[in-house]
Amino acid sequence: MRLFLGQHGDALPAEADPERSLSAKGRTDVQRLAAFLKGRARPARIWHSGKTRARQTAELLATAVGADGRVAARSGIDPLDPVEAFVAEVQGWEEDALIAGHQPFMGKLVARLVRGAAEPEVVRFEPGTTVCLERAPDGRWTVQWMLPPELFG
C-alpha cells in the first residue's frame, strides 16, 4: 500500500487573498508534479483538508491520476491536528491514497509512520513537495521517494 502525502502548492498571502488560493507558482508546481504522477500513481482515494489551497492541489493531482470523482475534504488533517487518529486509520487501509495537506501535520505524519514518533521530522516539506510512503507486509513504513518542486523547474 502506498501513501502519497503532498503539501499544498505555494499560496497567495492572506492579505492578497483571504482564501489563500494557489499562486501562479503553486499551480505550476502542482501541475508539474501531476504530470510526473500520471501513470505512476493510482490512489483509490484523494483527501484534502478543505482549505482552498489543499483542495486546489488535490483537484489538480486527481485529474492527472484519473481520480477526479474521488476527491473529498475530511477532518483531522488540518495543520495543527494530532496525527494519532489518522495513523490508526491509515494502518487499516489496503488501497493507495493521496492526501493534500499542510505543515506541520504532514511532517509529523511521516515521522510517526516511519519512526514511530511524530518528532523529530524525517523529511522537510515545503509547498508543493510530495512524499511517497510504502507499507511493507510486516506493517513497517518506508519513504520510497520525495519530490520537492525545484526538481521539476
GROMACS .gro file of N, CA and C in nm:
model
  459
    1MET      N    1   0.084  -0.116   0.000
    1MET     CA    2   0.000   0.000   0.000
    1MET      C    3   0.089   0.123   0.000
    2ARG      N    4   0.058   0.218  -0.088
    2ARG     CA    5   0.136   0.342  -0.094
    2ARG      C    6   0.050   0.460  -0.049
    3LEU      N    7   0.115   0.552   0.017
    3LEU     CA    8   0.050   0.672   0.066
    3LEU      C    9   0.128   0.791   0.012
    4PHE      N   10   0.062   0.870  -0.072
    4PHE     CA   11   0.122   0.989  -0.130
    4PHE      C   12   0.080   1.108  -0.045
    5LEU      N   13   0.177   1.176   0.014
    5LEU     CA   14   0.149   1.288   0.104
    5LEU      C   15   0.206   1.414   0.043
    6GLY      N   16   0.117   1.505   0.004
    6GLY     CA   17   0.162   1.627  -0.060
    6GLY      C   18   0.124   1.750   0.019
    7GLN      N   19   0.223   1.836   0.041
    7GLN     CA   20   0.190   1.967   0.095
    7GLN      C   21   0.135   2.049  -0.020
    8HIS      N   22   0.030   2.124   0.007
    8HIS     CA   23  -0.030   2.208  -0.095
    8HIS      C   24   0.076   2.294  -0.163
    9GLY      N   25   0.047   2.338  -0.284
    9GLY     CA   26   0.137   2.426  -0.355
    9GLY      C   27   0.144   2.564  -0.292
   10ASP      N   28   0.239   2.642  -0.338
   10ASP     CA   29   0.257   2.779  -0.290
   10ASP      C   30   0.125   2.855  -0.301
   11ALA      N   31   0.091   2.929  -0.196
   11ALA     CA   32  -0.037   3.001  -0.191
   11ALA      C   33  -0.017   3.151  -0.185
   12LEU      N   34  -0.120   3.222  -0.226
   12LEU     CA   35  -0.118   3.368  -0.217
   12LEU      C   36  -0.121   3.409  -0.070
   13PRO      N   37  -0.061   3.522  -0.037
   13PRO     CA   38  -0.066   3.570   0.102
   13PRO      C   39  -0.210   3.606   0.141
   14ALA      N   40  -0.243   3.594   0.267
   14ALA     CA   41  -0.378   3.620   0.316
   14ALA      C   42  -0.424   3.762   0.287
   15GLU      N   43  -0.332   3.859   0.288
   15GLU     CA   44  -0.373   3.997   0.260
   15GLU      C   45  -0.411   4.017   0.113
   16ALA      N   46  -0.360   3.936   0.023
   16ALA     CA   47  -0.397   3.944  -0.118
   16ALA      C   48  -0.520   3.858  -0.148
   17ASP      N   49  -0.535   3.747  -0.075
   17ASP     CA   50  -0.646   3.655  -0.096
   17ASP      C   51  -0.677   3.586   0.036
   18PRO      N   52  -0.782   3.627   0.106
   18PRO     CA   53  -0.815   3.566   0.236
   18PRO      C   54  -0.836   3.415   0.229
   19GLU      N   55  -0.873   3.363   0.112
   19GLU     CA   56  -0.893   3.218   0.097
   19GLU      C   57  -0.760   3.144   0.079
   20ARG      N   58  -0.652   3.217   0.050
   20ARG     CA   59  -0.519   3.160   0.028
   20ARG      C   60  -0.518   3.058  -0.087
   21SER      N   61  -0.571   3.098  -0.201
   21SER     CA   62  -0.568   3.015  -0.321
   21SER      C   63  -0.424   2.991  -0.365
   22LEU      N   64  -0.405   2.893  -0.451
   22LEU     CA   65  -0.273   2.868  -0.507
   22LEU      C   66  -0.226   2.990  -0.586
   23SER      N   67  -0.099   3.022  -0.573
   23SER     CA   68  -0.038   3.126  -0.654
   23SER      C   69  -0.011   3.067  -0.793
   24ALA      N   70   0.031   3.152  -0.885
   24ALA     CA   71   0.068   3.102  -1.019
   24ALA      C   72   0.181   3.001  -1.006
   25LYS      N   73   0.280   3.030  -0.922
   25LYS     CA   74   0.391   2.936  -0.899
   25LYS      C   75   0.339   2.805  -0.839
   26GLY      N   76   0.250   2.816  -0.741
   26GLY     CA   77   0.194   2.697  -0.678
   26GLY      C   78   0.118   2.610  -0.776
   27ARG      N   79   0.039   2.672  -0.861
   27ARG     CA   80  -0.037   2.598  -0.962
   27ARG      C   81   0.059   2.529  -1.060
   28THR      N   82   0.162   2.601  -1.105
   28THR     CA   83   0.260   2.544  -1.197
   28THR      C   84   0.334   2.427  -1.133
   29ASP      N   85   0.379   2.445  -1.008
   29ASP     CA   86   0.449   2.338  -0.937
   29ASP      C   87   0.363   2.212  -0.926
   30VAL      N   88   0.236   2.230  -0.889
   30VAL     CA   89   0.147   2.115  -0.873
   30VAL      C   90   0.117   2.051  -1.008
   31GLN      N   91   0.102   2.130  -1.112
   31GLN     CA   92   0.079   2.073  -1.246
   31GLN      C   93   0.198   1.991  -1.293
   32ARG      N   94   0.318   2.035  -1.262
   32ARG     CA   95   0.438   1.958  -1.299
   32ARG      C   96   0.443   1.826  -1.221
   33LEU      N   97   0.409   1.832  -1.093
   33LEU     CA   98   0.404   1.711  -1.012
   33LEU      C   99   0.296   1.617  -1.068
   34ALA      N  100   0.181   1.673  -1.103
   34ALA     CA  101   0.072   1.593  -1.158
   34ALA      C  102   0.115   1.520  -1.285
   35ALA      N  103   0.189   1.589  -1.371
   35ALA     CA  104   0.238   1.526  -1.493
   35ALA      C  105   0.330   1.409  -1.461
   36PHE      N  106   0.413   1.425  -1.357
   36PHE     CA  107   0.501   1.316  -1.316
   36PHE      C  108   0.421   1.197  -1.263
   37LEU      N  109   0.317   1.224  -1.183
   37LEU     CA  110   0.239   1.117  -1.121
   37LEU      C  111   0.150   1.041  -1.220
   38LYS      N  112   0.118   1.105  -1.332
   38LYS     CA  113   0.030   1.041  -1.431
   38LYS      C  114   0.091   0.907  -1.474
   39GLY      N  115   0.015   0.801  -1.456
   39GLY     CA  116   0.061   0.668  -1.491
   39GLY      C  117   0.147   0.602  -1.383
   40ARG      N  118   0.187   0.679  -1.282
   40ARG     CA  119   0.271   0.623  -1.174
   40ARG      C  120   0.195   0.605  -1.043
   41ALA      N  121   0.085   0.677  -1.028
   41ALA     CA  122   0.006   0.670  -0.905
   41ALA      C  123  -0.139   0.642  -0.941
   42ARG      N  124  -0.201   0.554  -0.864
   42ARG     CA  125  -0.342   0.522  -0.884
   42ARG      C  126  -0.413   0.514  -0.749
   43PRO      N  127  -0.425   0.629  -0.683
   43PRO     CA  128  -0.487   0.626  -0.550
   43PRO      C  129  -0.636   0.596  -0.557
   44ALA      N  130  -0.683   0.516  -0.464
   44ALA     CA  131  -0.826   0.485  -0.455
   44ALA      C  132  -0.902   0.601  -0.393
   45ARG      N  133  -0.833   0.684  -0.315
   45ARG     CA  134  -0.897   0.799  -0.252
   45ARG      C  135  -0.800   0.915  -0.252
   46ILE      N  136  -0.856   1.035  -0.262
   46ILE     CA  137  -0.777   1.157  -0.252
   46ILE      C  138  -0.850   1.248  -0.154
   47TRP      N  139  -0.782   1.282  -0.047
   47TRP     CA  140  -0.841   1.368   0.055
   47TRP      C  141  -0.761   1.496   0.069
   48HIS      N  142  -0.829   1.600   0.110
   48HIS     CA  143  -0.766   1.728   0.141
   48HIS      C  144  -0.831   1.785   0.265
   49SER      N  145  -0.770   1.887   0.320
   49SER     CA  146  -0.816   1.945   0.447
   49SER      C  147  -0.942   2.029   0.435
   50GLY      N  148  -0.978   2.067   0.315
   50GLY     CA  149  -1.090   2.157   0.296
   50GLY      C  150  -1.048   2.301   0.275
   51LYS      N  151  -0.923   2.333   0.309
   51LYS     CA  152  -0.872   2.467   0.284
   51LYS      C  153  -0.850   2.482   0.133
   52THR      N  154  -0.873   2.600   0.081
   52THR     CA  155  -0.872   2.623  -0.064
   52THR      C  156  -0.745   2.573  -0.130
   53ARG      N  157  -0.629   2.606  -0.076
   53ARG     CA  158  -0.503   2.567  -0.139
   53ARG      C  159  -0.485   2.416  -0.142
   54ALA      N  160  -0.530   2.346  -0.038
   54ALA     CA  161  -0.520   2.200  -0.037
   54ALA      C  162  -0.621   2.138  -0.133
   55ARG      N  163  -0.742   2.195  -0.138
   55ARG     CA  164  -0.843   2.144  -0.232
   55ARG      C  165  -0.797   2.161  -0.376
   56GLN      N  166  -0.744   2.279  -0.409
   56GLN     CA  167  -0.695   2.302  -0.545
   56GLN      C  168  -0.582   2.207  -0.580
   57THR      N  169  -0.493   2.183  -0.486
   57THR     CA  170  -0.382   2.089  -0.507
   57THR      C  171  -0.437   1.949  -0.533
   58ALA      N  172  -0.529   1.904  -0.450
   58ALA     CA  173  -0.588   1.771  -0.465
   58ALA      C  174  -0.659   1.757  -0.599
   59GLU      N  175  -0.732   1.860  -0.640
   59GLU     CA  176  -0.806   1.852  -0.767
   59GLU      C  177  -0.712   1.844  -0.886
   60LEU      N  178  -0.604   1.922  -0.885
   60LEU     CA  179  -0.507   1.916  -0.995
   60LEU      C  180  -0.441   1.778  -1.002
   61LEU      N  181  -0.406   1.723  -0.889
   61LEU     CA  182  -0.343   1.590  -0.886
   61LEU      C  183  -0.443   1.482  -0.928
   62ALA      N  184  -0.567   1.494  -0.883
   62ALA     CA  185  -0.669   1.394  -0.916
   62ALA      C  186  -0.693   1.385  -1.066
   63THR      N  187  -0.694   1.499  -1.132
   63THR     CA  188  -0.714   1.500  -1.277
   63THR      C  189  -0.604   1.419  -1.346
   64ALA      N  190  -0.482   1.434  -1.301
   64ALA     CA  191  -0.369   1.364  -1.364
   64ALA      C  192  -0.372   1.214  -1.340
   65VAL      N  193  -0.416   1.171  -1.222
   65VAL     CA  194  -0.412   1.028  -1.189
   65VAL      C  195  -0.545   0.959  -1.215
   66GLY      N  196  -0.639   1.030  -1.279
   66GLY     CA  197  -0.765   0.969  -1.317
   66GLY      C  198  -0.858   0.942  -1.201
   67ALA      N  199  -0.854   1.027  -1.100
   67ALA     CA  200  -0.937   1.005  -0.981
   67ALA      C  201  -1.026   1.126  -0.953
   68ASP      N  202  -1.071   1.193  -1.058
   68ASP     CA  203  -1.150   1.315  -1.041
   68ASP      C  204  -1.266   1.299  -0.944
   69GLY      N  205  -1.339   1.193  -0.955
   69GLY     CA  206  -1.458   1.174  -0.872
   69GLY      C  207  -1.432   1.128  -0.731
   70ARG      N  208  -1.307   1.110  -0.696
   70ARG     CA  209  -1.275   1.057  -0.564
   70ARG      C  210  -1.205   1.158  -0.475
   71VAL      N  211  -1.223   1.286  -0.499
   71VAL     CA  212  -1.161   1.391  -0.419
   71VAL      C  213  -1.262   1.438  -0.315
   72ALA      N  214  -1.218   1.441  -0.189
   72ALA     CA  215  -1.309   1.484  -0.082
   72ALA      C  216  -1.233   1.552   0.030
   73ALA      N  217  -1.301   1.645   0.094
   73ALA     CA  218  -1.246   1.707   0.215
   73ALA      C  219  -1.271   1.613   0.332
   74ARG      N  220  -1.183   1.621   0.429
   74ARG     CA  221  -1.203   1.541   0.550
   74ARG      C  222  -1.145   1.615   0.669
   75SER      N  223  -1.198   1.586   0.783
   75SER     CA  224  -1.149   1.648   0.905
   75SER      C  225  -1.031   1.566   0.958
   76GLY      N  226  -0.958   1.627   1.051
   76GLY     CA  227  -0.849   1.556   1.117
   76GLY      C  228  -0.714   1.571   1.052
   77ILE      N  229  -0.703   1.651   0.944
   77ILE     CA  230  -0.574   1.668   0.878
   77ILE      C  231  -0.537   1.816   0.862
   78ASP      N  232  -0.591   1.899   0.948
   78ASP     CA  233  -0.554   2.041   0.949
   78ASP      C  234  -0.412   2.056   1.002
   79PRO      N  235  -0.352   2.173   0.981
   79PRO     CA  236  -0.211   2.191   1.018
   79PRO      C  237  -0.174   2.149   1.160
   80LEU      N  238  -0.257   2.181   1.257
   80LEU     CA  239  -0.222   2.154   1.397
   80LEU      C  240  -0.294   2.034   1.457
   81ASP      N  241  -0.363   1.956   1.376
   81ASP     CA  242  -0.431   1.837   1.427
   81ASP      C  243  -0.330   1.733   1.472
   82PRO      N  244  -0.362   1.659   1.578
   82PRO     CA  245  -0.274   1.548   1.618
   82PRO      C  246  -0.282   1.437   1.512
   83VAL      N  247  -0.174   1.362   1.497
   83VAL     CA  248  -0.168   1.262   1.391
   83VAL      C  249  -0.216   1.123   1.433
   84GLU      N  250  -0.229   1.097   1.562
   84GLU     CA  251  -0.254   0.959   1.608
   84GLU      C  252  -0.380   0.896   1.551
   85ALA      N  253  -0.492   0.967   1.549
   85ALA     CA  254  -0.616   0.909   1.497
   85ALA      C  255  -0.602   0.875   1.349
   86PHE      N  256  -0.537   0.962   1.275
   86PHE     CA  257  -0.518   0.937   1.132
   86PHE      C  258  -0.424   0.819   1.110
   87VAL      N  259  -0.319   0.809   1.190
   87VAL     CA  260  -0.226   0.695   1.180
   87VAL      C  261  -0.301   0.564   1.201
   88ALA      N  262  -0.386   0.559   1.302
   88ALA     CA  263  -0.463   0.437   1.330
   88ALA      C  264  -0.552   0.400   1.212
   89GLU      N  265  -0.611   0.500   1.149
   89GLU     CA  266  -0.697   0.476   1.033
   89GLU      C  267  -0.616   0.423   0.914
   90VAL      N  268  -0.504   0.488   0.885
   90VAL     CA  269  -0.420   0.451   0.770
   90VAL      C  270  -0.371   0.307   0.782
   91GLN      N  271  -0.345   0.262   0.903
   91GLN     CA  272  -0.293   0.126   0.923
   91GLN      C  273  -0.388   0.019   0.870
   92GLY      N  274  -0.517   0.051   0.861
   92GLY     CA  275  -0.614  -0.045   0.812
   92GLY      C  276  -0.642  -0.037   0.663
   93TRP      N  277  -0.585   0.059   0.595
   93TRP     CA  278  -0.611   0.074   0.452
   93TRP      C  279  -0.538  -0.031   0.370
   94GLU      N  280  -0.602  -0.074   0.264
   94GLU     CA  281  -0.541  -0.170   0.173
   94GLU      C  282  -0.510  -0.108   0.037
   95GLU      N  283  -0.575   0.003   0.005
   95GLU     CA  284  -0.558   0.068  -0.126
   95GLU      C  285  -0.476   0.195  -0.113
   96ASP      N  286  -0.406   0.230  -0.220
   96ASP     CA  287  -0.326   0.353  -0.221
   96ASP      C  288  -0.415   0.475  -0.199
   97ALA      N  289  -0.355   0.577  -0.139
   97ALA     CA  290  -0.428   0.701  -0.112
   97ALA      C  291  -0.335   0.820  -0.130
   98LEU      N  292  -0.395   0.935  -0.160
   98LEU     CA  293  -0.322   1.060  -0.175
   98LEU      C  294  -0.387   1.163  -0.083
   99ILE      N  295  -0.305   1.230  -0.004
   99ILE     CA  296  -0.352   1.332   0.089
   99ILE      C  297  -0.284   1.464   0.057
  100ALA      N  298  -0.363   1.569   0.037
  100ALA     CA  299  -0.310   1.704   0.016
  100ALA      C  300  -0.335   1.782   0.144
  101GLY      N  301  -0.228   1.822   0.210
  101GLY     CA  302  -0.243   1.886   0.339
  101GLY      C  303  -0.142   1.994   0.366
  102HIS      N  304  -0.109   2.008   0.492
  102HIS     CA  305  -0.032   2.122   0.542
  102HIS      C  306   0.076   2.078   0.641
  103GLN      N  307   0.167   2.169   0.661
  103GLN     CA  308   0.263   2.155   0.769
  103GLN      C  309   0.204   2.219   0.894
  104PRO      N  310   0.235   2.172   1.012
  104PRO     CA  311   0.328   2.064   1.043
  104PRO      C  312   0.266   1.924   1.041
  105PHE      N  313   0.135   1.914   1.014
  105PHE     CA  314   0.069   1.783   1.018
  105PHE      C  315   0.138   1.680   0.930
  106MET      N  316   0.168   1.716   0.804
  106MET     CA  317   0.224   1.619   0.711
  106MET      C  318   0.360   1.567   0.758
  107GLY      N  319   0.445   1.657   0.804
  107GLY     CA  320   0.576   1.616   0.853
  107GLY      C  321   0.566   1.524   0.973
  108LYS      N  322   0.475   1.556   1.063
  108LYS     CA  323   0.456   1.472   1.182
  108LYS      C  324   0.398   1.335   1.144
  109LEU      N  325   0.311   1.333   1.044
  109LEU     CA  326   0.254   1.207   0.999
  109LEU      C  327   0.362   1.116   0.942
  110VAL      N  328   0.448   1.171   0.857
  110VAL     CA  329   0.558   1.091   0.801
  110VAL      C  330   0.646   1.038   0.913
  111ALA      N  331   0.686   1.124   1.005
  111ALA     CA  332   0.774   1.082   1.115
  111ALA      C  333   0.708   0.973   1.199
  112ARG      N  334   0.580   0.989   1.228
  112ARG     CA  335   0.509   0.890   1.311
  112ARG      C  336   0.500   0.755   1.240
  113LEU      N  337   0.471   0.756   1.110
  113LEU     CA  338   0.460   0.630   1.038
  113LEU      C  339   0.596   0.562   1.021
  114VAL      N  340   0.699   0.639   0.989
  114VAL     CA  341   0.831   0.582   0.960
  114VAL      C  342   0.910   0.551   1.087
  115ARG      N  343   0.909   0.643   1.182
  115ARG     CA  344   0.991   0.629   1.303
  115ARG      C  345   0.915   0.579   1.425
  116GLY      N  346   0.783   0.599   1.424
  116GLY     CA  347   0.704   0.563   1.541
  116GLY      C  348   0.682   0.679   1.637
  117ALA      N  349   0.737   0.796   1.606
  117ALA     CA  350   0.718   0.917   1.687
  117ALA      C  351   0.702   1.036   1.594
  118ALA      N  352   0.613   1.128   1.629
  118ALA     CA  353   0.582   1.240   1.542
  118ALA      C  354   0.694   1.344   1.533
  119GLU      N  355   0.789   1.339   1.621
  119GLU     CA  356   0.902   1.431   1.617
  119GLU      C  357   1.027   1.355   1.658
  120PRO      N  358   1.144   1.392   1.610
  120PRO     CA  359   1.173   1.497   1.513
  120PRO      C  360   1.133   1.456   1.372
  121GLU      N  361   1.132   1.554   1.282
  121GLU     CA  362   1.089   1.528   1.145
  121GLU      C  363   1.187   1.436   1.072
  122VAL      N  364   1.133   1.364   0.978
  122VAL     CA  365   1.210   1.271   0.895
  122VAL      C  366   1.239   1.335   0.759
  123VAL      N  367   1.143   1.409   0.708
  123VAL     CA  368   1.157   1.480   0.581
  123VAL      C  369   1.118   1.625   0.602
  124ARG      N  370   1.168   1.711   0.516
  124ARG     CA  371   1.135   1.854   0.526
  124ARG      C  372   1.045   1.892   0.409
  125PHE      N  373   0.920   1.919   0.441
  125PHE     CA  374   0.824   1.962   0.340
  125PHE      C  375   0.840   2.111   0.313
  126GLU      N  376   0.811   2.150   0.191
  126GLU     CA  377   0.793   2.289   0.152
  126GLU      C  378   0.673   2.287   0.058
  127PRO      N  379   0.611   2.402   0.033
  127PRO     CA  380   0.493   2.399  -0.054
  127PRO      C  381   0.522   2.329  -0.188
  128GLY      N  382   0.433   2.236  -0.223
  128GLY     CA  383   0.446   2.162  -0.348
  128GLY      C  384   0.525   2.033  -0.339
  129THR      N  385   0.577   2.000  -0.222
  129THR     CA  386   0.654   1.877  -0.203
  129THR      C  387   0.560   1.759  -0.182
  130THR      N  388   0.593   1.645  -0.241
  130THR     CA  389   0.519   1.521  -0.219
  130THR      C  390   0.615   1.411  -0.177
  131VAL      N  391   0.570   1.332  -0.081
  131VAL     CA  392   0.646   1.218  -0.030
  131VAL      C  393   0.562   1.093  -0.054
  132CYS      N  394   0.625   0.988  -0.102
  132CYS     CA  395   0.558   0.859  -0.120
  132CYS      C  396   0.609   0.763  -0.013
  133LEU      N  397   0.517   0.715   0.069
  133LEU     CA  398   0.548   0.613   0.169
  133LEU      C  399   0.490   0.480   0.122
  134GLU      N  400   0.556   0.372   0.161
  134GLU     CA  401   0.504   0.239   0.128
  134GLU      C  402   0.504   0.154   0.254
  135ARG      N  403   0.392   0.083   0.273
  135ARG     CA  404   0.381  -0.008   0.388
  135ARG      C  405   0.416  -0.149   0.343
  136ALA      N  406   0.513  -0.208   0.409
  136ALA     CA  407   0.555  -0.344   0.380
  136ALA      C  408   0.455  -0.443   0.440
  137PRO      N  409   0.460  -0.569   0.398
  137PRO     CA  410   0.368  -0.669   0.453
  137PRO      C  411   0.377  -0.683   0.605
  138ASP      N  412   0.493  -0.651   0.662
  138ASP     CA  413   0.506  -0.661   0.808
  138ASP      C  414   0.453  -0.536   0.880
  139GLY      N  415   0.398  -0.439   0.804
  139GLY     CA  416   0.338  -0.321   0.864
  139GLY      C  417   0.430  -0.201   0.877
  140ARG      N  418   0.560  -0.220   0.849
  140ARG     CA  419   0.654  -0.107   0.859
  140ARG      C  420   0.641  -0.017   0.738
  141TRP      N  421   0.658   0.113   0.761
  141TRP     CA  422   0.651   0.213   0.655
  141TRP      C  423   0.791   0.261   0.620
  142THR      N  424   0.814   0.283   0.490
  142THR     CA  425   0.940   0.339   0.445
  142THR      C  426   0.913   0.452   0.346
  143VAL      N  427   1.007   0.545   0.339
  143VAL     CA  428   1.000   0.652   0.240
  143VAL      C  429   1.051   0.594   0.109
  144GLN      N  430   0.967   0.595   0.006
  144GLN     CA  431   1.008   0.546  -0.126
  144GLN      C  432   1.071   0.656  -0.209
  145TRP      N  433   1.014   0.776  -0.201
  145TRP     CA  434   1.072   0.891  -0.269
  145TRP      C  435   1.012   1.019  -0.215
  146MET      N  436   1.082   1.129  -0.247
  146MET     CA  437   1.037   1.262  -0.209
  146MET      C  438   1.067   1.355  -0.325
  147LEU      N  439   0.967   1.435  -0.365
  147LEU     CA  440   0.984   1.525  -0.478
  147LEU      C  441   0.952   1.669  -0.437
  148PRO      N  442   1.055   1.750  -0.419
  148PRO     CA  443   1.029   1.893  -0.398
  148PRO      C  444   1.008   1.960  -0.534
  149PRO      N  445   0.938   2.073  -0.537
  149PRO     CA  446   0.904   2.135  -0.666
  149PRO      C  447   1.024   2.178  -0.750
  150GLU      N  448   1.138   2.207  -0.689
  150GLU     CA  449   1.252   2.252  -0.770
  150GLU      C  450   1.306   2.143  -0.863
  151LEU      N  451   1.272   2.017  -0.839
  151LEU     CA  452   1.315   1.910  -0.929
  151LEU      C  453   1.244   1.918  -1.064
  152PHE      N  454   1.132   1.986  -1.068
  152PHE     CA  455   1.055   1.996  -1.193
  152PHE      C  456   1.077   2.128  -1.265
  153GLY      N  457   1.140   2.224  -1.201
  153GLY     CA  458   1.151   2.356  -1.259
  153GLY      C  459   1.282   2.379  -1.323
   0.00000   0.00000   0.00000
